[in-house]
Amino acid sequence: MTETDSQVSQTSQVYDVVVLGAGPVGENVADRTRAAGLSTAIVESELVGGECSYWACMPSKALLRPAIARADARKVPGLRHLVQGDLDASAVLAHRDDETSHWKDDGQVAWIEGIGAELYRGHGRLAGPRTVTVTGPGGEVTTLTARHAVAVATGTRAQLPDLPGLAAVRPWTSREATSSPSVPGRLVVVGGGVVATEMATAYRALGSEVTLLVRGKGLLPRMEPFAGELVAEALVEAGVDLRTGTSVTAVARERGTVLVDTDHGDRIEADEILFATGRAPRTDDIGLDTVGLAPGSWLPVDDSLRVEGSDWLYAVGDANHRALLTHQGKYQARIAGAAIAARAQGVPLLETDPWGAHAATADHAAVPQVVFTDPEAAAVGLSLAEAEQTGRQVRSVDVEFSSVAGAGLYADGYRGRARMVVDLDRETLLGVTFVGPGVGELIHSATIAVAGEVPVSRLWHAVPSYPTLSEVWLRLLEAYRG
C-alpha cells in the first residue's frame, strides 16, 4: 500500500434505508421512506434525476413535440399553409437543453435535500447483507449500513449488438440520440421499437435523411400489429427509408462517414448510426455476488418489490424487468417505500388493504404506454394475441377513428384505429389500443377501465363528451353490442 492509498478516507454511516440509484425510481423510494420517518441515504454515480430526466423521457419528448405539433398543424385548414417550412432545429435543440437543465442536477439535488435524505455521490456496491460501499469521485470510501432495507434502483443501459469493430465506430445509443448538439445530415437507425421509431420521427422532422433498419417484419412488435403498420406508413410518407427484415452485418467509420453493410448485400453511408436494440440491467457492478446473486442479472421480486429469497433487499424499476417504463417504476417505488416502512414499523402487509398500498399489482395487467410518433400509439393491458395465449374466451372489437366526429375536427384526413379486447366470461376489458394523432391523452381512461375491471355494461353509461376523440369509446361499445 502506498502512502497515497493509506490516506484515502474511509468512513461509515448507518441509516434505516439505503437506495442505490437516484433516478426517478430511487427518488420516489427515498421520498416514501422519508415520509414514513425512516432515515434514508441515496447513492448516485451520475446525475441525480437519472436516465429519464437527461437522456430519455424528457429530452426525447422535447425533440418530438415540435415534430408532432407541425404534423398536426399541417392537417388543419387555415393553418397548414403557415407551417410548410422546416423546423428551426437550433431552437428545438435549445428547448431540449432547457428541459434537461443543461445536464446539471442542482435542482434535483436540492429536492433530495428538501425531503431530508442524504445524497452520496459515487459508485455504490453491495458488500454483504444490508451493507453498501460508496467510492466517491476522489477515491474516498464510505460504508453505509441499512437497518431495514437496501433498494436497488439502478435502471438499465443500452444493449449493443456483438459486431466486430463497433466500438471504433462510436455508435449512438439512446443517450447520444437525445443529447446530440447537432442534427446529422444522414442517420441510420437500427431497431423497430419505441426508441427507434421515436428517434426516426424526431430526426426526420429535424431534417435528417433517415434510414430505419428493422430485423423483424414490422414496427412496435409488442403492440397490436396495426399500431406498427400505421406508424410505418406515416414514417415512409415523411421520407424515412424503412427496410424491414434487414440485419446489419458490418459497420465501420471511414473519414467520418459511417458505412453500414446489411444481410441483403447493401451498403449504406451515414453520418451517424443509432442502435436501439434493447436494454440490459445495470446490475453488473453493484456487488450482487456478495449477497449470492449473479452480477448483470435481472432481479426477480415479489409484489412488494422485495427480491425473492431476501428479507432486506428490494429491486425497483427497470432492474426487476417487470415493466421498463418510468411511470411503472415510480409506481413500484411508491409500493416499495410503503412496504419497507410497514415492515420497519412491524405493521403487517394486509392483502385486504383497499388501496393495495403494499402490492404492485398494476405491473401484471394494466401497464399503459404511449409511443410519441406521428401518429401516436397508446396501449394498456393485453394485446389480442397475448389475451388468447392466456386461454381465456376473448373477443376483440376494432373501429376506425373516421367514425368519430371529433377526429375530423382534430385534423383533415385523420387516420387512426382503436381496439378493445374483452374477456367474454367476465365482460371486462383485458386490453385497449389506440393509434392516431393525440391518442396519448386517451389512454388513461382505458387504464382505469382495465385496472378497475369495469364491466362493459357500466362503460356504456360513461358518456363521452361530443365532439371529442373520446367518442371512440361509444363506437367501440356499439360495435361490441352489435
Coordinates of C-alpha atoms in Angstrom, one line a residue:
M1 CA 0.0 0.0 0.0
T2 CA 1.4 3.4 -1.0
E3 CA 1.3 6.4 1.3
T4 CA -1.4 7.9 -1.0
D5 CA -3.5 4.8 -0.7
S6 CA -3.3 4.8 3.1
Q7 CA -4.5 8.4 3.1
V8 CA -7.8 7.6 1.3
S9 CA -10.5 8.4 3.7
Q10 CA -12.8 5.6 4.9
T11 CA -15.9 6.4 6.9
S12 CA -19.1 4.6 7.9
Q13 CA -22.7 5.6 8.5
V14 CA -25.9 3.8 9.5
Y15 CA -29.3 4.5 8.0
D16 CA -32.7 2.8 8.1
V17 CA -32.7 2.6 4.3
V18 CA -30.1 2.8 1.5
V19 CA -31.1 3.4 -2.1
L20 CA -28.8 2.6 -5.0
G21 CA -29.7 5.0 -7.8
A22 CA -31.1 8.5 -7.8
G23 CA -33.2 8.4 -10.9
P24 CA -37.0 9.0 -10.7
V25 CA -37.5 5.5 -9.2
G26 CA -34.8 5.8 -6.5
E27 CA -36.0 9.3 -5.7
N28 CA -39.5 8.1 -5.1
V29 CA -38.4 5.2 -2.9
A30 CA -36.5 7.8 -0.8
D31 CA -39.4 10.1 -0.8
R32 CA -41.8 7.5 0.6
T33 CA -39.3 6.1 3.2
R34 CA -38.5 9.6 4.4
A35 CA -42.2 10.5 4.6
A36 CA -42.6 7.5 6.9
G37 CA -39.8 8.9 9.2
L38 CA -37.0 6.5 8.1
S39 CA -33.5 7.9 7.7
T40 CA -32.5 7.4 4.1
A41 CA -29.3 7.5 2.1
I42 CA -29.4 7.6 -1.7
V43 CA -26.4 6.9 -3.9
E44 CA -25.8 8.1 -7.4
S45 CA -22.8 7.8 -9.7
E46 CA -24.1 10.1 -12.4
L47 CA -26.7 12.9 -12.5
V48 CA -29.4 13.0 -9.9
G49 CA -32.6 12.6 -11.8
G50 CA -31.4 9.7 -13.8
E51 CA -31.9 8.5 -17.4
C52 CA -35.5 9.8 -17.8
S53 CA -34.5 13.4 -16.9
Y54 CA -31.4 13.7 -19.0
W55 CA -31.3 11.1 -21.8
A56 CA -34.8 9.6 -22.2
C57 CA -38.3 10.8 -21.4
M58 CA -37.7 14.5 -21.1
P59 CA -35.2 15.2 -23.9
S60 CA -36.9 12.8 -26.4
K61 CA -40.3 14.4 -25.9
A62 CA -38.8 17.9 -26.2
L63 CA -37.4 16.8 -29.6
L64 CA -40.6 15.1 -30.7
R65 CA -43.1 17.8 -29.6
P66 CA -42.3 20.3 -32.4
A67 CA -42.5 17.5 -35.0
I68 CA -45.9 16.3 -33.8
A69 CA -47.3 19.8 -33.5
R70 CA -46.2 20.7 -37.0
A71 CA -47.6 17.4 -38.4
D72 CA -51.0 18.2 -36.7
A73 CA -51.0 21.8 -37.9
R74 CA -50.4 20.7 -41.5
K75 CA -53.7 18.9 -41.4
V76 CA -55.8 21.9 -40.1
P77 CA -57.5 24.2 -42.7
G78 CA -56.5 27.8 -42.4
L79 CA -53.2 26.8 -40.7
R80 CA -51.5 24.3 -42.9
H81 CA -50.1 27.0 -45.3
L82 CA -48.3 28.6 -42.4
V83 CA -46.3 25.5 -41.3
Q84 CA -44.9 24.2 -44.6
G85 CA -41.3 25.3 -43.8
D86 CA -38.6 23.5 -41.9
L87 CA -38.4 23.3 -38.2
D88 CA -35.9 25.6 -36.5
A89 CA -33.5 22.9 -35.4
S90 CA -31.4 25.2 -33.3
A91 CA -34.5 26.3 -31.4
V92 CA -35.6 22.8 -30.9
L93 CA -32.3 21.7 -29.6
A94 CA -32.1 24.7 -27.3
H95 CA -35.5 23.9 -25.8
R96 CA -34.3 20.3 -25.3
D97 CA -31.3 21.6 -23.4
D98 CA -33.6 23.7 -21.2
E99 CA -35.8 20.7 -20.4
T100 CA -32.7 18.7 -19.3
S101 CA -31.5 21.7 -17.2
H102 CA -28.4 21.7 -19.5
W103 CA -27.4 18.3 -17.9
K104 CA -27.0 19.9 -14.5
D105 CA -28.7 18.4 -11.5
D106 CA -28.7 21.2 -9.0
G107 CA -32.5 21.3 -8.8
Q108 CA -32.8 17.6 -8.2
V109 CA -30.1 17.7 -5.5
A110 CA -32.0 20.5 -3.8
W111 CA -35.1 18.3 -3.9
I112 CA -33.3 15.4 -2.2
E113 CA -32.0 17.7 0.4
G114 CA -35.6 19.1 0.9
I115 CA -37.0 15.7 1.8
G116 CA -34.3 15.1 4.3
A117 CA -32.4 12.3 2.5
E118 CA -28.6 12.1 2.4
L119 CA -27.0 12.1 -1.0
Y120 CA -23.8 10.2 -1.6
R121 CA -22.1 10.8 -5.0
G122 CA -20.0 7.9 -6.2
H123 CA -20.2 4.3 -7.3
G124 CA -22.2 2.2 -4.8
R125 CA -21.7 -1.6 -4.4
L126 CA -23.3 -4.1 -2.1
A127 CA -20.7 -5.5 0.3
G128 CA -22.7 -8.2 2.0
P129 CA -26.2 -8.1 3.7
R130 CA -27.5 -4.6 4.4
T131 CA -24.2 -3.1 3.5
V132 CA -23.2 -0.7 0.7
T133 CA -19.8 0.8 0.0
V134 CA -19.6 4.1 -1.9
T135 CA -16.4 5.0 -3.7
G136 CA -16.5 8.8 -4.2
P137 CA -15.0 10.9 -7.0
G138 CA -11.8 11.3 -5.1
G139 CA -11.4 7.6 -4.2
E140 CA -12.8 8.1 -0.7
V141 CA -14.8 5.1 0.6
T142 CA -17.9 5.3 2.7
T143 CA -19.6 2.2 4.1
L144 CA -23.4 2.6 4.5
T145 CA -25.2 0.1 6.7
A146 CA -29.0 -0.3 6.4
R147 CA -31.0 -1.2 9.4
H148 CA -34.0 -2.3 7.4
A149 CA -33.6 -2.3 3.6
V150 CA -31.4 -1.7 0.6
A151 CA -33.3 -0.8 -2.6
V152 CA -31.6 -1.3 -6.0
A153 CA -32.9 1.3 -8.5
T154 CA -30.0 1.3 -10.9
G155 CA -32.1 1.0 -14.1
T156 CA -30.9 -0.2 -17.4
R157 CA -28.4 0.7 -20.1
A158 CA -28.5 0.4 -23.9
Q159 CA -27.6 -3.1 -25.2
L160 CA -25.4 -3.1 -28.3
P161 CA -25.1 -6.0 -30.7
D162 CA -21.9 -8.0 -31.0
L163 CA -20.5 -6.6 -34.2
P164 CA -16.7 -6.5 -34.8
G165 CA -15.2 -3.1 -34.5
L166 CA -18.4 -1.5 -33.4
A167 CA -16.8 0.5 -30.5
A168 CA -14.4 2.2 -33.0
V169 CA -17.5 3.5 -34.9
R170 CA -18.7 5.4 -31.9
P171 CA -22.3 4.4 -32.4
W172 CA -25.2 6.4 -30.9
T173 CA -27.3 4.8 -28.3
S174 CA -30.5 6.5 -26.9
R175 CA -28.2 8.8 -24.8
E176 CA -26.4 10.2 -27.8
A177 CA -29.6 10.5 -29.8
T178 CA -31.4 12.5 -27.2
S179 CA -28.4 14.7 -26.3
S180 CA -26.7 15.4 -29.7
P181 CA -25.7 19.1 -30.0
S182 CA -26.4 18.9 -33.8
V183 CA -28.6 17.2 -36.4
P184 CA -26.8 14.7 -38.6
G185 CA -27.4 15.0 -42.3
R186 CA -27.8 11.3 -42.6
L187 CA -28.8 8.9 -39.8
V188 CA -29.2 5.2 -39.8
V189 CA -31.4 3.8 -37.0
V190 CA -31.3 0.1 -36.2
G191 CA -34.3 -1.3 -34.4
G192 CA -38.1 -1.3 -34.6
G193 CA -39.2 -0.5 -31.1
V194 CA -40.1 2.7 -29.2
V195 CA -36.7 4.4 -29.2
A196 CA -36.1 3.6 -32.9
T197 CA -39.5 4.8 -34.1
E198 CA -39.5 7.9 -31.9
M199 CA -35.9 9.0 -32.9
A200 CA -36.6 8.3 -36.6
T201 CA -39.7 10.5 -36.3
A202 CA -37.8 13.3 -34.5
Y203 CA -34.7 13.4 -36.7
R204 CA -36.6 13.1 -39.9
A205 CA -38.6 16.1 -38.9
L206 CA -35.4 18.0 -37.9
G207 CA -34.0 17.4 -41.4
S208 CA -32.0 14.2 -41.3
E209 CA -32.2 11.7 -44.1
V210 CA -33.2 8.7 -42.0
T211 CA -32.8 5.0 -42.9
L212 CA -34.6 2.7 -40.5
L213 CA -33.3 -0.9 -40.4
V214 CA -35.7 -3.4 -38.7
R215 CA -34.7 -7.0 -38.3
G216 CA -38.3 -8.2 -37.8
K217 CA -41.3 -7.9 -40.1
G218 CA -42.7 -4.7 -38.6
L219 CA -42.5 -1.9 -36.1
L220 CA -43.6 -1.9 -32.4
P221 CA -43.8 -5.7 -32.1
R222 CA -45.1 -5.6 -28.5
M223 CA -48.3 -3.7 -29.6
E224 CA -51.2 -4.8 -31.8
P225 CA -49.9 -5.3 -35.4
F226 CA -51.9 -2.4 -36.8
A227 CA -50.1 0.0 -34.5
G228 CA -46.8 -0.7 -36.2
E229 CA -48.4 -0.7 -39.6
L230 CA -49.9 2.8 -39.2
V231 CA -46.7 4.2 -37.8
A232 CA -44.7 2.6 -40.6
E233 CA -46.9 4.1 -43.2
A234 CA -46.5 7.6 -41.7
L235 CA -42.7 7.3 -41.4
V236 CA -42.5 6.3 -45.1
E237 CA -44.8 9.2 -46.1
A238 CA -42.5 11.5 -44.1
G239 CA -39.5 10.4 -46.2
V240 CA -37.9 7.7 -44.0
D241 CA -36.3 4.8 -45.9
L242 CA -37.8 1.9 -44.0
R243 CA -36.3 -1.5 -44.5
T244 CA -37.8 -4.5 -42.7
G245 CA -36.4 -8.0 -42.5
T246 CA -33.0 -6.4 -42.6
S247 CA -30.0 -7.0 -40.3
V248 CA -26.7 -5.2 -40.0
T249 CA -23.7 -7.5 -40.8
A250 CA -20.9 -5.0 -40.5
V251 CA -20.3 -1.4 -39.7
A252 CA -17.2 0.9 -40.0
R253 CA -16.3 4.6 -39.9
E254 CA -14.0 5.9 -42.6
R255 CA -13.0 9.6 -42.7
G256 CA -16.0 10.5 -40.6
T257 CA -18.5 8.5 -42.7
V258 CA -20.3 5.5 -41.2
L259 CA -20.5 2.5 -43.6
V260 CA -23.3 0.0 -42.9
D261 CA -23.5 -3.4 -44.6
T262 CA -26.7 -5.4 -44.4
D263 CA -27.6 -9.0 -45.0
H264 CA -29.2 -8.0 -48.3
G265 CA -25.8 -7.0 -49.6
D266 CA -26.5 -3.3 -49.4
R267 CA -24.1 -0.7 -48.2
I268 CA -25.5 2.5 -46.6
E269 CA -23.5 5.6 -45.9
A270 CA -24.4 7.9 -43.0
D271 CA -23.0 10.5 -40.6
E272 CA -24.2 8.7 -37.5
I273 CA -25.8 5.3 -36.6
L274 CA -28.1 4.7 -33.7
F275 CA -28.6 1.3 -32.3
A276 CA -31.9 0.9 -30.4
T277 CA -31.7 -2.8 -30.0
G278 CA -32.7 -3.4 -26.4
R279 CA -31.8 -2.7 -22.8
A280 CA -29.7 -4.6 -20.2
P281 CA -29.8 -4.2 -16.4
R282 CA -27.2 -2.0 -14.8
T283 CA -26.5 -4.6 -12.1
D284 CA -23.2 -5.9 -13.4
D285 CA -21.0 -4.0 -11.0
I286 CA -23.1 -3.4 -7.9
G287 CA -21.8 -6.3 -5.8
L288 CA -24.6 -8.8 -6.3
D289 CA -22.1 -11.6 -5.9
T290 CA -21.5 -10.6 -2.3
V291 CA -25.2 -11.5 -1.5
G292 CA -25.4 -14.7 -3.6
L293 CA -26.8 -13.2 -6.8
A294 CA -25.5 -13.2 -10.3
P295 CA -23.9 -9.9 -11.5
G296 CA -25.6 -8.4 -14.5
S297 CA -28.9 -10.3 -13.9
W298 CA -32.4 -9.0 -13.7
L299 CA -33.6 -9.3 -10.1
P300 CA -36.9 -11.2 -9.6
V301 CA -39.1 -9.7 -6.9
D302 CA -42.4 -10.3 -5.2
D303 CA -45.3 -7.9 -5.4
S304 CA -43.8 -5.8 -2.6
L305 CA -40.7 -5.4 -4.8
R306 CA -38.6 -7.5 -2.3
V307 CA -36.0 -9.6 -4.1
E308 CA -37.0 -13.3 -3.9
G309 CA -35.2 -15.1 -1.1
S310 CA -34.3 -11.9 0.8
D311 CA -35.8 -10.2 3.7
W312 CA -33.9 -6.9 3.2
L313 CA -33.1 -6.4 -0.5
Y314 CA -35.5 -4.7 -2.9
A315 CA -35.3 -4.1 -6.6
V316 CA -37.4 -1.4 -8.0
G317 CA -38.0 -0.2 -11.6
D318 CA -36.2 -1.5 -14.6
A319 CA -33.8 -3.7 -12.6
N320 CA -36.5 -6.2 -11.9
H321 CA -37.6 -6.4 -15.6
R322 CA -41.3 -6.2 -14.8
A323 CA -42.2 -3.1 -16.9
L324 CA -39.4 -1.0 -18.4
L325 CA -41.3 2.3 -18.1
T326 CA -40.6 5.3 -15.9
H327 CA -44.2 5.7 -14.7
Q328 CA -44.3 2.0 -13.8
G329 CA -41.0 2.3 -12.0
K330 CA -42.3 5.3 -10.0
Y331 CA -45.4 3.3 -9.2
Q332 CA -43.3 0.4 -7.9
A333 CA -41.3 2.9 -5.9
R334 CA -44.3 4.1 -4.0
I335 CA -45.3 0.5 -3.3
A336 CA -41.8 -0.5 -2.2
G337 CA -41.4 2.6 0.0
A338 CA -44.7 1.8 1.7
A339 CA -43.8 -1.9 2.2
I340 CA -40.3 -1.0 3.6
A341 CA -41.9 1.4 6.0
A342 CA -44.6 -1.0 7.1
R343 CA -42.1 -3.8 7.8
A344 CA -39.7 -1.5 9.6
Q345 CA -42.6 -0.5 11.9
G346 CA -43.8 -4.0 12.4
V347 CA -47.0 -3.4 10.6
P348 CA -48.4 -6.4 8.6
L349 CA -48.8 -6.1 4.9
L350 CA -52.5 -6.7 4.6
E351 CA -53.8 -8.3 1.4
T352 CA -57.2 -6.8 2.3
D353 CA -55.9 -3.2 2.2
P354 CA -58.4 -1.5 -0.3
W355 CA -55.6 0.7 -1.6
G356 CA -53.3 -2.2 -2.2
A357 CA -50.5 0.0 -0.9
H358 CA -48.0 -2.8 -0.5
A359 CA -48.5 -4.8 -3.7
A360 CA -47.6 -3.8 -7.2
T361 CA -50.5 -5.5 -9.0
A362 CA -50.6 -3.0 -11.9
D363 CA -47.4 -4.5 -13.3
H364 CA -49.3 -7.6 -14.4
A365 CA -52.5 -6.5 -16.2
A366 CA -52.8 -2.7 -16.6
V367 CA -49.5 -1.3 -17.9
P368 CA -50.0 1.7 -20.1
Q369 CA -47.6 3.0 -22.7
V370 CA -47.5 5.8 -25.2
V371 CA -45.2 5.9 -28.2
F372 CA -44.9 9.6 -29.3
T373 CA -44.6 9.1 -33.0
D374 CA -46.8 10.6 -35.7
P375 CA -49.4 9.0 -35.3
E376 CA -49.2 8.3 -31.6
A377 CA -49.6 4.7 -30.5
A378 CA -51.0 4.0 -27.0
A379 CA -51.9 0.8 -25.3
V380 CA -52.7 -0.7 -22.0
G381 CA -53.2 -4.3 -20.8
L382 CA -53.0 -7.3 -23.1
S383 CA -53.0 -7.4 -26.9
L384 CA -55.4 -9.8 -28.6
A385 CA -52.6 -12.3 -29.2
E386 CA -51.5 -12.1 -25.5
A387 CA -55.1 -12.5 -24.3
E388 CA -55.7 -15.5 -26.4
Q389 CA -52.5 -17.1 -25.1
T390 CA -53.9 -17.0 -21.6
G391 CA -56.6 -19.5 -22.6
R392 CA -59.5 -17.1 -21.9
Q393 CA -62.5 -16.7 -24.1
V394 CA -61.9 -13.3 -25.7
R395 CA -63.2 -11.1 -28.4
S396 CA -61.6 -8.0 -30.0
V397 CA -63.5 -5.1 -31.4
D398 CA -62.0 -2.6 -33.8
V399 CA -63.2 0.7 -35.0
E400 CA -61.7 3.4 -37.3
F401 CA -61.4 6.9 -35.9
S402 CA -63.0 8.2 -39.1
S403 CA -66.3 7.2 -37.4
V404 CA -65.7 9.7 -34.7
A405 CA -66.8 13.3 -35.3
G406 CA -64.1 14.7 -33.1
A407 CA -61.4 13.1 -35.4
G408 CA -62.5 15.2 -38.4
L409 CA -62.3 18.3 -36.3
Y410 CA -58.9 17.4 -34.9
A411 CA -57.4 17.1 -38.4
D412 CA -58.3 16.7 -42.1
G413 CA -57.9 13.1 -43.2
Y414 CA -57.4 11.9 -39.6
R415 CA -56.2 8.3 -39.7
G416 CA -56.4 6.0 -36.7
R417 CA -57.8 2.9 -35.2
A418 CA -58.9 1.6 -31.8
R419 CA -59.2 -1.9 -30.4
M420 CA -60.6 -3.3 -27.2
V421 CA -60.1 -6.8 -26.1
V422 CA -62.9 -8.2 -23.9
D423 CA -62.9 -11.2 -21.5
L424 CA -66.2 -12.8 -22.6
D425 CA -66.7 -14.7 -19.3
R426 CA -66.4 -11.6 -17.1
E427 CA -67.3 -9.0 -19.7
T428 CA -64.4 -6.8 -18.6
L429 CA -61.6 -5.3 -20.7
L430 CA -58.3 -7.0 -20.9
G431 CA -56.6 -4.5 -23.2
V432 CA -57.1 -1.4 -25.3
T433 CA -55.0 0.1 -28.1
F434 CA -55.4 3.5 -29.8
V435 CA -53.4 4.7 -32.8
G436 CA -53.8 8.2 -34.1
P437 CA -52.9 11.8 -33.5
G438 CA -53.4 12.9 -30.0
V439 CA -54.4 9.5 -28.6
G440 CA -51.9 9.6 -25.8
E441 CA -54.3 11.6 -23.8
L442 CA -57.0 8.9 -24.2
I443 CA -55.1 6.0 -22.7
H444 CA -55.7 6.8 -19.1
S445 CA -59.4 6.3 -19.5
A446 CA -58.6 2.9 -20.8
T447 CA -56.2 2.2 -18.0
I448 CA -58.9 3.0 -15.5
A449 CA -61.3 0.6 -17.3
V450 CA -58.7 -2.2 -17.3
A451 CA -57.2 -1.7 -13.9
G452 CA -60.7 -1.2 -12.3
E453 CA -62.1 -4.2 -14.2
V454 CA -65.1 -2.1 -15.1
P455 CA -67.9 -4.2 -16.7
V456 CA -68.6 -3.3 -20.3
S457 CA -72.2 -2.8 -19.3
R458 CA -71.2 0.1 -17.0
L459 CA -68.9 1.6 -19.6
W460 CA -72.0 2.0 -21.7
H461 CA -73.1 4.6 -19.2
A462 CA -69.8 6.5 -19.2
V463 CA -70.9 9.1 -21.8
P464 CA -68.1 10.7 -23.8
S465 CA -68.2 14.4 -24.5
Y466 CA -69.1 15.4 -28.0
P467 CA -67.3 16.2 -30.2
T468 CA -64.0 14.8 -28.9
L469 CA -61.8 11.9 -29.7
S470 CA -63.1 10.1 -26.6
E471 CA -66.3 9.4 -28.6
V472 CA -64.3 6.4 -29.9
W473 CA -65.4 4.6 -26.7
L474 CA -69.0 4.9 -27.8
R475 CA -68.2 3.5 -31.2
L476 CA -66.3 0.6 -29.6
L477 CA -69.1 -0.3 -27.3
E478 CA -71.7 0.0 -30.1
A479 CA -69.6 -2.4 -32.2
Y480 CA -69.3 -4.8 -29.3
R481 CA -73.1 -4.8 -28.6
G482 CA -73.7 -5.4 -32.3

